[in-house]
Coordinates of C-alpha atoms in Angstrom, one line a residue:
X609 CA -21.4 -38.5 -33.8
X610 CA -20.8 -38.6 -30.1
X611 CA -20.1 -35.5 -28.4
X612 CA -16.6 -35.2 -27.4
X613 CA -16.3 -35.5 -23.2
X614 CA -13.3 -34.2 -22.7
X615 CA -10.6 -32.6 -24.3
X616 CA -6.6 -31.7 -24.1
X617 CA -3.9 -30.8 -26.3
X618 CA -3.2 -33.9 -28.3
X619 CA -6.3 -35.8 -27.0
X620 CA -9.9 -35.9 -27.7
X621 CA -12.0 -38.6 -26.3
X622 CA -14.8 -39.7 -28.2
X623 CA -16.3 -42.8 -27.0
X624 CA -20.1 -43.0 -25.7
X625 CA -18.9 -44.1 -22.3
X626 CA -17.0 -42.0 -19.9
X627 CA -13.3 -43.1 -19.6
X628 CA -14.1 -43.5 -15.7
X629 CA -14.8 -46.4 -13.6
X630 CA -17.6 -44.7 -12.1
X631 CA -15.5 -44.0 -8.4
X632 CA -14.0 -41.4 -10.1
X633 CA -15.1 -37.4 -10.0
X634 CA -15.8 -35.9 -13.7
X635 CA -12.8 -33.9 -15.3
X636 CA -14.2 -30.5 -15.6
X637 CA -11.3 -28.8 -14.8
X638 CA -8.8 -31.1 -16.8
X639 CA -6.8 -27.9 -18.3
X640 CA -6.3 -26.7 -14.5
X641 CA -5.2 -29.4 -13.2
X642 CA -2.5 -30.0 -15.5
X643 CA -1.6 -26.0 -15.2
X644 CA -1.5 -26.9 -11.4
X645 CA 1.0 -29.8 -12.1
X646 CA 3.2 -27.3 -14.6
X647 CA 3.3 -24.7 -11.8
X648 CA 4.2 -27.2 -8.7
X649 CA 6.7 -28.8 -10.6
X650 CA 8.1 -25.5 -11.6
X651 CA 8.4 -24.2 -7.9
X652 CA 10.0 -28.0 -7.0
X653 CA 12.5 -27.1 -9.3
X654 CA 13.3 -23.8 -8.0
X655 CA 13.3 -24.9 -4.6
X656 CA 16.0 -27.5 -5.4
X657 CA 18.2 -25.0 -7.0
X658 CA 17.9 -22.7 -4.2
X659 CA 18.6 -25.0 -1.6
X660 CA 21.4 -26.3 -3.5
X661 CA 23.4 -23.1 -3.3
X662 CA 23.9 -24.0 0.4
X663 CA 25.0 -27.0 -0.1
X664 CA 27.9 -25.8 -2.2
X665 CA 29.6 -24.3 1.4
X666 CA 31.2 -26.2 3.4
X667 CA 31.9 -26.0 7.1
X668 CA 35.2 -25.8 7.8
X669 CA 37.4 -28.8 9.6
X670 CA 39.0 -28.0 12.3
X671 CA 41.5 -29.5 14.4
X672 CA 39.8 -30.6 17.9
X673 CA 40.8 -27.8 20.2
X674 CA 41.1 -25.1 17.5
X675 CA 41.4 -21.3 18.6
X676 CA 38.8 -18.8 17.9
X677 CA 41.1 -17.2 16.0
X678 CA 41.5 -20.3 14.1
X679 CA 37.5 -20.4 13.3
X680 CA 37.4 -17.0 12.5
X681 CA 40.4 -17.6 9.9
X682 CA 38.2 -20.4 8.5
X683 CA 34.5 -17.8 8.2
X684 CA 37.1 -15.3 6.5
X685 CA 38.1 -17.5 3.8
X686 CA 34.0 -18.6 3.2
X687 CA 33.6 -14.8 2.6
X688 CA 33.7 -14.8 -1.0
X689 CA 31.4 -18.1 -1.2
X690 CA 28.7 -16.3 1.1
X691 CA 28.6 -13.2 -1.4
X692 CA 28.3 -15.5 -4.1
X693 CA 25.3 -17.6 -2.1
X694 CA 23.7 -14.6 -1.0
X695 CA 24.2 -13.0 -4.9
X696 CA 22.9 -16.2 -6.7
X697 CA 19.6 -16.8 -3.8
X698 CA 18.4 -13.7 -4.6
X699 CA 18.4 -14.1 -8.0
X700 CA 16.8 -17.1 -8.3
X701 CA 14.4 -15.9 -6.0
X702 CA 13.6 -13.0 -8.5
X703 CA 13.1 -15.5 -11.6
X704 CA 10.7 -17.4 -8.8
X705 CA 8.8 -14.2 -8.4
X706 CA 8.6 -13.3 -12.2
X707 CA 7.9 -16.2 -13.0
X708 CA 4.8 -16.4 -10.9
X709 CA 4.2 -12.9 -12.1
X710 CA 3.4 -13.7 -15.8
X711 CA 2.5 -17.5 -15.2
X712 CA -1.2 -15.5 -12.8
X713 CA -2.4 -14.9 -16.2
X714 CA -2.1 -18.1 -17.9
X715 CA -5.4 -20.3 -18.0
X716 CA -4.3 -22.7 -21.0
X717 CA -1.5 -24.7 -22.1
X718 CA 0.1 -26.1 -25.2
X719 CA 3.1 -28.0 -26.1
X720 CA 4.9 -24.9 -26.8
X721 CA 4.8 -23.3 -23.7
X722 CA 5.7 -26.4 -22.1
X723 CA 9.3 -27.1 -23.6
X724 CA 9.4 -23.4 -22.8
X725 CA 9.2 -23.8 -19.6
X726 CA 11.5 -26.9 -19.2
X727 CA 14.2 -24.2 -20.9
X728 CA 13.5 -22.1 -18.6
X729 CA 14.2 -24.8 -15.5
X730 CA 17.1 -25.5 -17.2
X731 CA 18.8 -22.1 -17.2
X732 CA 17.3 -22.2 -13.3
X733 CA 19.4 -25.5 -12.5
X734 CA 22.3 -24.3 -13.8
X735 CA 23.0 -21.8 -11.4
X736 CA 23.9 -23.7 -8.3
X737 CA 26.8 -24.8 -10.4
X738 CA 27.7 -21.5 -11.7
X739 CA 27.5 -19.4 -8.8
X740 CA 29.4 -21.8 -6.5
X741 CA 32.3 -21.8 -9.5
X742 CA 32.6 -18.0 -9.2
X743 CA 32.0 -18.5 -5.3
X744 CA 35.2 -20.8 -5.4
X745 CA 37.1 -18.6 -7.8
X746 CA 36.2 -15.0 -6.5
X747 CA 39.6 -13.7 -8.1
X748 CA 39.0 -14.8 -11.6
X749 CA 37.6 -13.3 -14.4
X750 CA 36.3 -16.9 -16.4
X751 CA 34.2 -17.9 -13.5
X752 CA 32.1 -14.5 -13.3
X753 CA 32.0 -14.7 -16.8
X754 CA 30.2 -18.0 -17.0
X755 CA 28.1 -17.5 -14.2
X756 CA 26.8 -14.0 -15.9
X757 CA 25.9 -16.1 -19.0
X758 CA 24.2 -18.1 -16.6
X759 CA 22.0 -15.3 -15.5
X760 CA 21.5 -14.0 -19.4
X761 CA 20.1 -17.9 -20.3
X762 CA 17.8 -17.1 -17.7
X763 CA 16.9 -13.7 -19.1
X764 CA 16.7 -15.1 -22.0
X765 CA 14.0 -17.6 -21.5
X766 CA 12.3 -15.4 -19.0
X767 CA 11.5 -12.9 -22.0
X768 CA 10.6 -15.7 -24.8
X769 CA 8.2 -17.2 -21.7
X770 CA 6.6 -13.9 -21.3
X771 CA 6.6 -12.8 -25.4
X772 CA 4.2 -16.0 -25.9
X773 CA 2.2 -15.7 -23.0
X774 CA 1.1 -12.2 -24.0
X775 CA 0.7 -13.2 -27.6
X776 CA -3.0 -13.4 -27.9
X777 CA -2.4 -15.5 -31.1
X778 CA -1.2 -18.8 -29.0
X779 CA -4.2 -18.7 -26.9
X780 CA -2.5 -19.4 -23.7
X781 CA -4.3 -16.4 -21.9
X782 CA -7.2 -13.9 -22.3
X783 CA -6.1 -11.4 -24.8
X784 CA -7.1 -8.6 -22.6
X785 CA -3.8 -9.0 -20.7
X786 CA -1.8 -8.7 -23.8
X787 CA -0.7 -4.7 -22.3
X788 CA -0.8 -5.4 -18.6
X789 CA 2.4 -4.0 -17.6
X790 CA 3.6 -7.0 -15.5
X791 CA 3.7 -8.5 -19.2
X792 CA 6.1 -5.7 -20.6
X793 CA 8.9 -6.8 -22.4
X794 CA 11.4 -4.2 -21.1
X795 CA 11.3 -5.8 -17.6
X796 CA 13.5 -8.6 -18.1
X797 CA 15.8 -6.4 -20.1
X798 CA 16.7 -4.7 -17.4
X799 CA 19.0 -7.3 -15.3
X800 CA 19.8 -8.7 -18.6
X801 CA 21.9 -5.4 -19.5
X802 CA 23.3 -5.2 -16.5
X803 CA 24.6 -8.6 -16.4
X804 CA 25.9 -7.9 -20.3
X805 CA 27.7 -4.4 -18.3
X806 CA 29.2 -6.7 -16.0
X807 CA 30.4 -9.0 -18.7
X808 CA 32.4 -6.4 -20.6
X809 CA 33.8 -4.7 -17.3
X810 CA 35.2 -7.8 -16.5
X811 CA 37.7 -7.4 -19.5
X812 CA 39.1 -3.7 -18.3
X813 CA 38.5 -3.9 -14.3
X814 CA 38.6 -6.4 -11.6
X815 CA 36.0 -9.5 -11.1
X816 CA 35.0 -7.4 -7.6
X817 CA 34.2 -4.2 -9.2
X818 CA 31.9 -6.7 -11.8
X819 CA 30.0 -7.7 -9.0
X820 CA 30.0 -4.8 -7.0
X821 CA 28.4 -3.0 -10.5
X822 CA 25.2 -4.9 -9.6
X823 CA 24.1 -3.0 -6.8
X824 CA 23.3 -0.7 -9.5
X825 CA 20.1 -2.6 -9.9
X826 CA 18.3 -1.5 -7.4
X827 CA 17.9 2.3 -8.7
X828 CA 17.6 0.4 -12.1
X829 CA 14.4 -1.0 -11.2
X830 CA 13.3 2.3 -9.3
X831 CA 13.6 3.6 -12.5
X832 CA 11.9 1.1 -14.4
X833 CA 8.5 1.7 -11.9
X834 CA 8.1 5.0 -13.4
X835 CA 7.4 3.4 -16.5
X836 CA 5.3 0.5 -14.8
X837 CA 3.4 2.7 -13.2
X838 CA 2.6 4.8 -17.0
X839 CA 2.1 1.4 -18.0
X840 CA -0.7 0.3 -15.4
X841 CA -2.7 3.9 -15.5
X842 CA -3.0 3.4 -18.8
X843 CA -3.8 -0.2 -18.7
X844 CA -6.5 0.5 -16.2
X845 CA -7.8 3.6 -17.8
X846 CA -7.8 3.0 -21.6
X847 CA -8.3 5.6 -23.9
X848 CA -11.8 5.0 -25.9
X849 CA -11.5 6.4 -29.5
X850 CA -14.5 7.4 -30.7

């Protein structure tokens, strides 16, 4: 039987001939490549949402001849939309950065983690929307509620992305960085709670005090590199039972 030349999920060529023309350079690194193309289109995808959020704010029409006083009027009433921009870049740009956390230790691909990703972009498009609704409606509960749902869906598939990329059983990366701490689990659990926080102050306070509550996640992280730093001594100095 004729050794296969090349393989990928779903497809295994056979033939005696190479699938080439000839002008073309071998496929050694097929897997790669098409990790390459998962990863570029990922970070198109982010950079479309992010840039998006812009987009959402308008500048203000003014009269010709308008007063500074007029134009500072106008930039007063953008306020709320700027803390909702500036709120909703950064954390997109956090899903960007874990995503390319986890997604360092990947060196195959399957179906799976595909549609897992698309998920994942999907949660990631939907913010532009969401945070320029709250933006828009600064005063209202509903808005800040959807928009933290949002955020959750994108917690959500941030953790499922990261469970199966540890898993050494779906063969997506070497199982010796199953317990690499920027694997954990608890990681993405911690802006998820405080997003679910937000949610439920949102029924007994004000939709200001909501999103001031997230400043909170600064010293939440803090916290959390105490146990990322446990986590990488013992990762980089395993204990050998005899």
């Amino acid at each position: 039987m004729p050794r296969p030349i090349f393989n990928e999920p779903g497809l295994t060529y056979t033939g005696g001939l190479s699938p080439m023309d000839g002008n073309e350079a071998p496929l050694h690194n097929r897997d790669e490549f098409q990790l390459e193309r998962l990863i570029l289109f990922t970070d198109a995808v982010f950079a479309i949402a992010i840039t998006l959020l812009i987009i959402e704010i308008k500048v203000p029409e003014l009269h010709h001849g308008a007063s500074e006083s007029a134009i500072l009027a106008h930039l007063a009433a953008l306020t709320p939309k700027f803390i909702g921009f500036f709120v909703a870049f950064f954390i997109i740009a956090i899903y960007w950065l874990a995503h390319h956390r986890v997604f360092r230790f990947v060196t195959r691909y399957n179906n799976r983690l595909i549609w897992l990703n698309i998920l994942f972009l999907l949660s990631i498009v939907l913010m532009p929307f969401t945070a320029a609704f709250q933006g828009e409606y600064p005063l209202l509960r509903t808005p800040w509620v959807l928009y933290s749902l949002s955020v959750l869906f994108t917690g959500f598939m941030q953790l499922c992305l990261q469970a199966y990329i540890r898993n050494p059983a779906n063969g997506v990366a070497p199982a010796i960085f199953a317990t690499h701490p920027d694997l954990d689990l608890v990681r993405p659990l911690v802006p998820m709670s405080l997003f679910v926080v937000s949610i439920l102050l949102c029924f007994i306070s004000s939709p200001w005090v909501c999103k001031l509550f997230l400043i909170v996640m600064a010293p939440a992280m803090m916290l959390y590199g105490r146990r990322y730093r446990r986590l990488l001594h013992e990762y980089e100095h395993p204990v050998v039972v005899v």
